[in-house]
Short mmCIF file of C-alpha atoms and ligand atoms in Angstrom, two decimals:
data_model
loop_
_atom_site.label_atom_id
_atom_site.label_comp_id
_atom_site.label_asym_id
_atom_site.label_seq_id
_atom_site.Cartn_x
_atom_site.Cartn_y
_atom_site.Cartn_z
CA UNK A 1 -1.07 -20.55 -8.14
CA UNK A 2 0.74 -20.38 -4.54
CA UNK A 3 -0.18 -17.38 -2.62
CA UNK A 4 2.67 -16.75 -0.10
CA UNK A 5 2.79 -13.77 2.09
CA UNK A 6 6.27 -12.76 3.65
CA UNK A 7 5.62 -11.26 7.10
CA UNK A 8 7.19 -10.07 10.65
CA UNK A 9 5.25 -7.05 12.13
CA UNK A 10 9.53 -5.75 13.14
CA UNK A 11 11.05 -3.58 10.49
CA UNK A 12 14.27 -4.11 9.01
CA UNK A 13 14.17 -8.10 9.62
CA UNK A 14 14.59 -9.03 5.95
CA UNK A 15 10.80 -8.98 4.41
CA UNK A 16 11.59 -7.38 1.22
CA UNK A 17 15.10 -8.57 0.39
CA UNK A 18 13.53 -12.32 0.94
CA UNK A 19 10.24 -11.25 -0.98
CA UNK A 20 12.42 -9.14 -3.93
CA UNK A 21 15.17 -12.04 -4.01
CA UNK A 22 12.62 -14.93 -4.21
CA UNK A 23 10.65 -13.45 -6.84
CA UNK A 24 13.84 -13.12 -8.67
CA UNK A 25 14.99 -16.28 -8.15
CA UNK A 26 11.77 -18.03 -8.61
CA UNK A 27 11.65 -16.33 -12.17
CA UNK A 28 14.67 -17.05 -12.80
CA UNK A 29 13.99 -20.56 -12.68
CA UNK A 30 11.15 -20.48 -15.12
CA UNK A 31 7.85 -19.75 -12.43
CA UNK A 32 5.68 -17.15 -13.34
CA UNK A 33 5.84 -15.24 -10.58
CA UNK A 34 4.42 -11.98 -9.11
CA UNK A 35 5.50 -9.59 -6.35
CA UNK A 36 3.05 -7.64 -4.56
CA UNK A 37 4.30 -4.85 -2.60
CA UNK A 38 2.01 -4.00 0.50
CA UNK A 39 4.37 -1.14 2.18
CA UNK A 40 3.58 1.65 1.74
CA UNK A 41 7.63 2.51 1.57
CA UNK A 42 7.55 1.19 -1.75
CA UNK A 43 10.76 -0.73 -1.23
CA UNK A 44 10.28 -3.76 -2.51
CA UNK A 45 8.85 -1.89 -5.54
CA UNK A 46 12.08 -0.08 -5.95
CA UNK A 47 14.57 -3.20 -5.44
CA UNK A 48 12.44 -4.51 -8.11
CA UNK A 49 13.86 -1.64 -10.56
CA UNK A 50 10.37 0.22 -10.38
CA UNK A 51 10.52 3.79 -9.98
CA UNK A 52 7.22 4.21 -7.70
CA UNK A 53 7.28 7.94 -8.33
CA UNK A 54 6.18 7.14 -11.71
CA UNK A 55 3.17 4.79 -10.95
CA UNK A 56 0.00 5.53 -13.21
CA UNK A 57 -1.39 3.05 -10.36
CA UNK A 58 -0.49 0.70 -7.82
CA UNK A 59 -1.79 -1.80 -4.95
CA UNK A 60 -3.66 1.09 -3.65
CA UNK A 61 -6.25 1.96 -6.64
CA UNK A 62 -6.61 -2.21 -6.40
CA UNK A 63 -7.53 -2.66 -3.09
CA UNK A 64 -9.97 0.57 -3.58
CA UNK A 65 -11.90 -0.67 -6.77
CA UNK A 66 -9.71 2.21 -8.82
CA UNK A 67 -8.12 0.19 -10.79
CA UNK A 68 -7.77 -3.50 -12.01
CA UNK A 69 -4.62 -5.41 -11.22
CA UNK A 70 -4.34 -6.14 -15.21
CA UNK A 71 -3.52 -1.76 -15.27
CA UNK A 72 -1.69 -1.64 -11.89
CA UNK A 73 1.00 -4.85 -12.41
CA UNK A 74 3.99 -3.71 -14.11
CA UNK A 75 6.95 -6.04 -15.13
CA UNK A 76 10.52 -5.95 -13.57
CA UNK A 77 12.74 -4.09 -15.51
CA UNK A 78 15.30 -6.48 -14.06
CA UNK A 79 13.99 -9.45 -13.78
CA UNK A 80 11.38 -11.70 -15.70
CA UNK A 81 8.87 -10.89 -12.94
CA UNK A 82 5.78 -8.87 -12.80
CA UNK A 83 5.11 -6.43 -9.86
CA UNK A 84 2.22 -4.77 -8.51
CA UNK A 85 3.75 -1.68 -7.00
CA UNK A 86 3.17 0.41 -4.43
CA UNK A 87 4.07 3.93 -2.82
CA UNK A 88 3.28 6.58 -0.23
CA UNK A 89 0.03 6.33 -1.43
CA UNK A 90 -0.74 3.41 -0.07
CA UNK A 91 -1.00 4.37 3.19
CA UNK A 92 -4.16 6.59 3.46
CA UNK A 93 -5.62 3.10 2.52
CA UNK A 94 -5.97 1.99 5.91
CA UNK A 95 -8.22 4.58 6.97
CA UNK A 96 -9.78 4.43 3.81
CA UNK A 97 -10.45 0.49 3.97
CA UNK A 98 -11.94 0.48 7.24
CA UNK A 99 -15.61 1.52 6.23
CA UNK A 100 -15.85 -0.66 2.89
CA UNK A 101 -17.46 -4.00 2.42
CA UNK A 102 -14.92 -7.49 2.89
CA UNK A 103 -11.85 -4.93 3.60
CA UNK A 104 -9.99 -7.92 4.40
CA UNK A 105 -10.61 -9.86 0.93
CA UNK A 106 -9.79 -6.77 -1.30
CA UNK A 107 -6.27 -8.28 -2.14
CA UNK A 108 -7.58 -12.11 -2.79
CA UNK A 109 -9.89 -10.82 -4.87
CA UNK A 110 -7.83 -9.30 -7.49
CA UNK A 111 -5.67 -11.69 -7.02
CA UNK A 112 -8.51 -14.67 -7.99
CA UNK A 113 -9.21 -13.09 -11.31
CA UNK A 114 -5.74 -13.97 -12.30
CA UNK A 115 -5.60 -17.39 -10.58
CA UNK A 116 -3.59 -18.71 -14.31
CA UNK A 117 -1.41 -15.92 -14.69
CA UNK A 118 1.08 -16.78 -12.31
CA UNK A 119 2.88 -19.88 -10.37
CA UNK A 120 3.79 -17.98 -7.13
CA UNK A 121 2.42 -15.20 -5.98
CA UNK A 122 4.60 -13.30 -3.10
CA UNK A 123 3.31 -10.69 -0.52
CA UNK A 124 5.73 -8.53 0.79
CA UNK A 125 3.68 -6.92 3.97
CA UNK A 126 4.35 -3.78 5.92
CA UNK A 127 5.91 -4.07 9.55
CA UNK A 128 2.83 -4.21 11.43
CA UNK A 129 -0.09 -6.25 11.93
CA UNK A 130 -2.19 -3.91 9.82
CA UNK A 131 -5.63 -3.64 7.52
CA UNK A 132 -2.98 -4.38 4.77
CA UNK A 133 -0.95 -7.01 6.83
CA UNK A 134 -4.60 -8.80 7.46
CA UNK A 135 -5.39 -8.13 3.68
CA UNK A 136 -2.16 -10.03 2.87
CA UNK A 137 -2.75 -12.72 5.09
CA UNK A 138 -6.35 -13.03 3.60
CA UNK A 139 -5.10 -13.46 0.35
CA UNK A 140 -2.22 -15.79 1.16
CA UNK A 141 -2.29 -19.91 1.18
CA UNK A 142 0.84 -19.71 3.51
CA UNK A 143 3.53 -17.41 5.73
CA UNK A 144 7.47 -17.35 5.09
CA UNK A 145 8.69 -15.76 8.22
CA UNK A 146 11.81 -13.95 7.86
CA UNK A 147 14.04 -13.90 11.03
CA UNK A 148 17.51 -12.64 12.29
CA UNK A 149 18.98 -15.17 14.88
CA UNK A 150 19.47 -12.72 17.82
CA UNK A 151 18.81 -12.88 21.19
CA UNK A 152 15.06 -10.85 20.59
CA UNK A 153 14.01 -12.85 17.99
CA UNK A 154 11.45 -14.92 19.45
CA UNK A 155 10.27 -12.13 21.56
CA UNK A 156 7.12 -10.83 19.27
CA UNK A 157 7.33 -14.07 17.14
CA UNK A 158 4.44 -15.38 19.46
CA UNK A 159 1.96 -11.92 18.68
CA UNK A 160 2.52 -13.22 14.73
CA UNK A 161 1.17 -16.67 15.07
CA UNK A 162 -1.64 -15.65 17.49
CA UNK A 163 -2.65 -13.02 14.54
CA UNK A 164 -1.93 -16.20 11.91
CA UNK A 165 -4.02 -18.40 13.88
CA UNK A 166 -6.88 -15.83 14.44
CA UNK A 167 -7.09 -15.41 10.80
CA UNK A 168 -7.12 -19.09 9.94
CA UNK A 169 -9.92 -19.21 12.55
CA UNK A 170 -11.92 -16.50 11.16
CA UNK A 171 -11.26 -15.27 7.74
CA UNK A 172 -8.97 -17.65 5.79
CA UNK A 173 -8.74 -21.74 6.10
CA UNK A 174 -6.00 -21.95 3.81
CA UNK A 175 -3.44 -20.19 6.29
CA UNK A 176 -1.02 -21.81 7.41
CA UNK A 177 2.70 -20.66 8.46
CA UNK A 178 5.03 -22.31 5.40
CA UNK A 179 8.07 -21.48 7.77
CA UNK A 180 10.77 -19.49 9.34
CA UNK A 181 13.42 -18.38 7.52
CA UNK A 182 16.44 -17.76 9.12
CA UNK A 183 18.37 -14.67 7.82
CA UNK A 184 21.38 -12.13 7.67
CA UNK A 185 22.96 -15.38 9.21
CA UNK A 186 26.49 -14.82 10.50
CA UNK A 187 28.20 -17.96 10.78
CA UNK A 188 31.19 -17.16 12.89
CA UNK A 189 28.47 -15.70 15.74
CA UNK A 190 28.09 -18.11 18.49
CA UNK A 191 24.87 -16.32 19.33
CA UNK A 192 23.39 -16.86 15.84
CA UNK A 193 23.80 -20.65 16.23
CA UNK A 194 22.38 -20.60 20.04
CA UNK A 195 19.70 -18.93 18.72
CA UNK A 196 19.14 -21.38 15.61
CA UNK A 197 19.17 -24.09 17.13
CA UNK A 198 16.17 -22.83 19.73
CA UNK A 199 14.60 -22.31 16.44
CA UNK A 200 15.17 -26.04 14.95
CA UNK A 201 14.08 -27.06 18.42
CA UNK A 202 11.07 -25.50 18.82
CA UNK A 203 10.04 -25.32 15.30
CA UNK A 204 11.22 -28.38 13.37
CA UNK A 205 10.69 -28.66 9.71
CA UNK A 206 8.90 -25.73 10.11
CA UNK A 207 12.55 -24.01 9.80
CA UNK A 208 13.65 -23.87 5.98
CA UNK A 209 16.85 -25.84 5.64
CA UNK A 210 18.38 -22.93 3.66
CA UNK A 211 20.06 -20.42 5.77
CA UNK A 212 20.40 -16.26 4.05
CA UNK A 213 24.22 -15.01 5.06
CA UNK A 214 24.81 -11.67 6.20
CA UNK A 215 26.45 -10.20 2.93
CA UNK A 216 26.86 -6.81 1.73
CA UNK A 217 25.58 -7.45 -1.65
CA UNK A 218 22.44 -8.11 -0.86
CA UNK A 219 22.41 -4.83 0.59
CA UNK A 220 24.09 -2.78 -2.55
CA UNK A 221 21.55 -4.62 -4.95
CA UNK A 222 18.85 -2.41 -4.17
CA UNK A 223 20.29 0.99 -5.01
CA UNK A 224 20.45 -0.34 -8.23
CA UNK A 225 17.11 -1.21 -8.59
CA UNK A 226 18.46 -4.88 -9.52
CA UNK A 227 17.41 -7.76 -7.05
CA UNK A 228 20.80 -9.16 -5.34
CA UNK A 229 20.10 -12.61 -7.05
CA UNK A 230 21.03 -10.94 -10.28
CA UNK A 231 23.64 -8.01 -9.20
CA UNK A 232 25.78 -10.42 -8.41
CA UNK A 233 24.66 -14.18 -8.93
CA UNK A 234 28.42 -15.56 -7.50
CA UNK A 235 27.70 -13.88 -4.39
CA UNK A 236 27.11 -16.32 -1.20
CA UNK A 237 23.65 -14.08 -0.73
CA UNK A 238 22.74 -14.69 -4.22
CA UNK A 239 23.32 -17.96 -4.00
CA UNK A 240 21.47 -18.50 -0.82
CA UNK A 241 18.02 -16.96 -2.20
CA UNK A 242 18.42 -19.05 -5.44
CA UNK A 243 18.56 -22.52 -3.10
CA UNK A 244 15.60 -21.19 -1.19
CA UNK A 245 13.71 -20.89 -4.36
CA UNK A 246 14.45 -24.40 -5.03
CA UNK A 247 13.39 -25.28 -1.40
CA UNK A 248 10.02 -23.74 -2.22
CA UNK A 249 9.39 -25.26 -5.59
CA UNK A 250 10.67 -28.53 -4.04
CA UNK A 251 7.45 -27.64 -0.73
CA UNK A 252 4.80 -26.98 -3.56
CA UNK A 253 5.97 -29.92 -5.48
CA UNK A 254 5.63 -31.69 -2.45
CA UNK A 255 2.38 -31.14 -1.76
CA UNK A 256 0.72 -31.71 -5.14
CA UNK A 257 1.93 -35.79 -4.69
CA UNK A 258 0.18 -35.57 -1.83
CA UNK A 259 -2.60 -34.24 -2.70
P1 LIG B 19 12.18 -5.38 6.17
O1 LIG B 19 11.49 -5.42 4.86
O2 LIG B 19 11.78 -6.50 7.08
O3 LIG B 19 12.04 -4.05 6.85
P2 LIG B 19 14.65 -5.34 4.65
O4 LIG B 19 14.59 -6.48 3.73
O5 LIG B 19 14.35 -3.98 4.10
O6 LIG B 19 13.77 -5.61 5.93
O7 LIG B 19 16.10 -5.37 5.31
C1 LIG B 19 16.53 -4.38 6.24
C2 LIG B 19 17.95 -3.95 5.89
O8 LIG B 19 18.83 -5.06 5.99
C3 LIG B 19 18.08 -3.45 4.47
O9 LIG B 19 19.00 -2.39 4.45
C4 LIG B 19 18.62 -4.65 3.71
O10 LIG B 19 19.39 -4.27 2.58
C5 LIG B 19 19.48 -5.31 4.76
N1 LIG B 19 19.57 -6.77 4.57
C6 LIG B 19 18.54 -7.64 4.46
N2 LIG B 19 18.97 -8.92 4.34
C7 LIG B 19 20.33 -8.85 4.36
C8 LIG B 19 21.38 -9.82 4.30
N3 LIG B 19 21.12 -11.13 4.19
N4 LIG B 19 22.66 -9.39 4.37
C9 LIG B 19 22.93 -8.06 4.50
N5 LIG B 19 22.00 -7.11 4.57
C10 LIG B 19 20.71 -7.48 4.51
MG1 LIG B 20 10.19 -4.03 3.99
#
């Protein structure tokens, strides 16, 4: 089971279309995959085609002892993945975490008890560097950065891996930042490919090959509670996320014939 959380503490960057799409896509071809929504916005749970208005429990009751993930998880509507969900809920659990025992290991625990249930596991964390960012990053084996290729984009990039490396100092080994991926790409932008190529520069193979287009469909899917890989698979989004899931079965592959 890969354990991959999908963080930027900046909003609107792409977290839970990348997190919603991969788990789609992953699915899609044949991983058992889950999504785990850490916002409390609930919008990854909603692009998944979960209503979290109608949650009997979510993330929350997990991370408090409430409930077992077995209750909370519920299974995409719309695609062949499962979801643990999350709403508004969610965030009086910051407060509430901060006095409890391992508050940083609530998330890897649940997720351990189902350490056969699932191929990838993918975290799609809040925009800050939270309790439930740090509970994310506890629980994960790797990062997958999302990024827009504008002239801020490295600015704040730098208070992520410090936070990474802190936590791979001090609460999890495993950590390690999978890579940066580069998104609502506009081709045509002269900017965009200045600011890529810093990226392949500085970065390396850190930087997944596949590059996610700017493309309105990818921004319809979730009113539809459908992820965008499925709304409309001939669209050049779509298509995008579905060769990043093959980039990150081909990583994990990878690494087990090296291992
Ligand atoms: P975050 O989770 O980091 O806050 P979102 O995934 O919610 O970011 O994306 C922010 C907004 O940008 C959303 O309205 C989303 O639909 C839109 N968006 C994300 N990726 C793309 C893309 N590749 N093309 C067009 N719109 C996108
Ligand atoms: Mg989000």
């Amino acid at each position: 089971m890969h354990i991959f959380a999908i963080a930027n503490q900046k909003g609107g960057v792409g977290k839970t279309t990348t997190a919603v799409n991969l788990a789609a896509a992953l699915a899609a071809s044949g991983q058992r995959t889950l999504l785990v929504d850490l916002d409390p916005q609930g919008n990854a749970t909603m692009g998944a085609g979960v209503d979290k208005r109608s949650l009997e429990s979510s993330v929350y009751q997990v991370l408090l002892h409430l409930a077992t993930l077995e209750r909370a998880r519920v299974a995409s509507p719309s695609g062949k993945f499962d979801v643990l969900p999350a709403n508004r809920d969610l965030a009086g659990a910051e407060v509430e975490l901060v006095d409890l025992e391992l508050r940083e290991m609530r998330l890897k625990a649940a997720l351990a008890a189902h350490r056969g249930d699932y191929d990838f596991v993918l975290i799609d964390c809040p925009p800050s560097l939270s309790m439930l960012t740090l509970n994310g990053l506890c629980a994960a084996h790797g990062v997958i950065i999302p990024m827009q290729c504008e002239y801020y984009a490295l600015e704040g990039l730098s208070d992520l891996v410090n936070t990474i490396k802190k936590v791979h100092a001090n609460l999890n080994r495993d950590l390690k930042i999978i890579g940066l991926l580069r998104v609502m790409f506009d081709p045509r932008s002269t900017l965009s490919n200045q600011v890529s190529a810093q990226l392949e520069q500085h970065f390396g193979d850190k930087v997944f090959k596949t590059l996610v287009p700017r493309n309105v469909r990818l921004a319809e899917a979730p009113s539809y509670g459908i992820p965008g890989v499925l709304f409309d698979r001939a669209a050049k989004g779509a298509q995008a996320y579905m060769a990043f899931a093959q980039e990150m079965i081909e990583r994990v592959n990878s690494w087990k014939e090296t291992t």
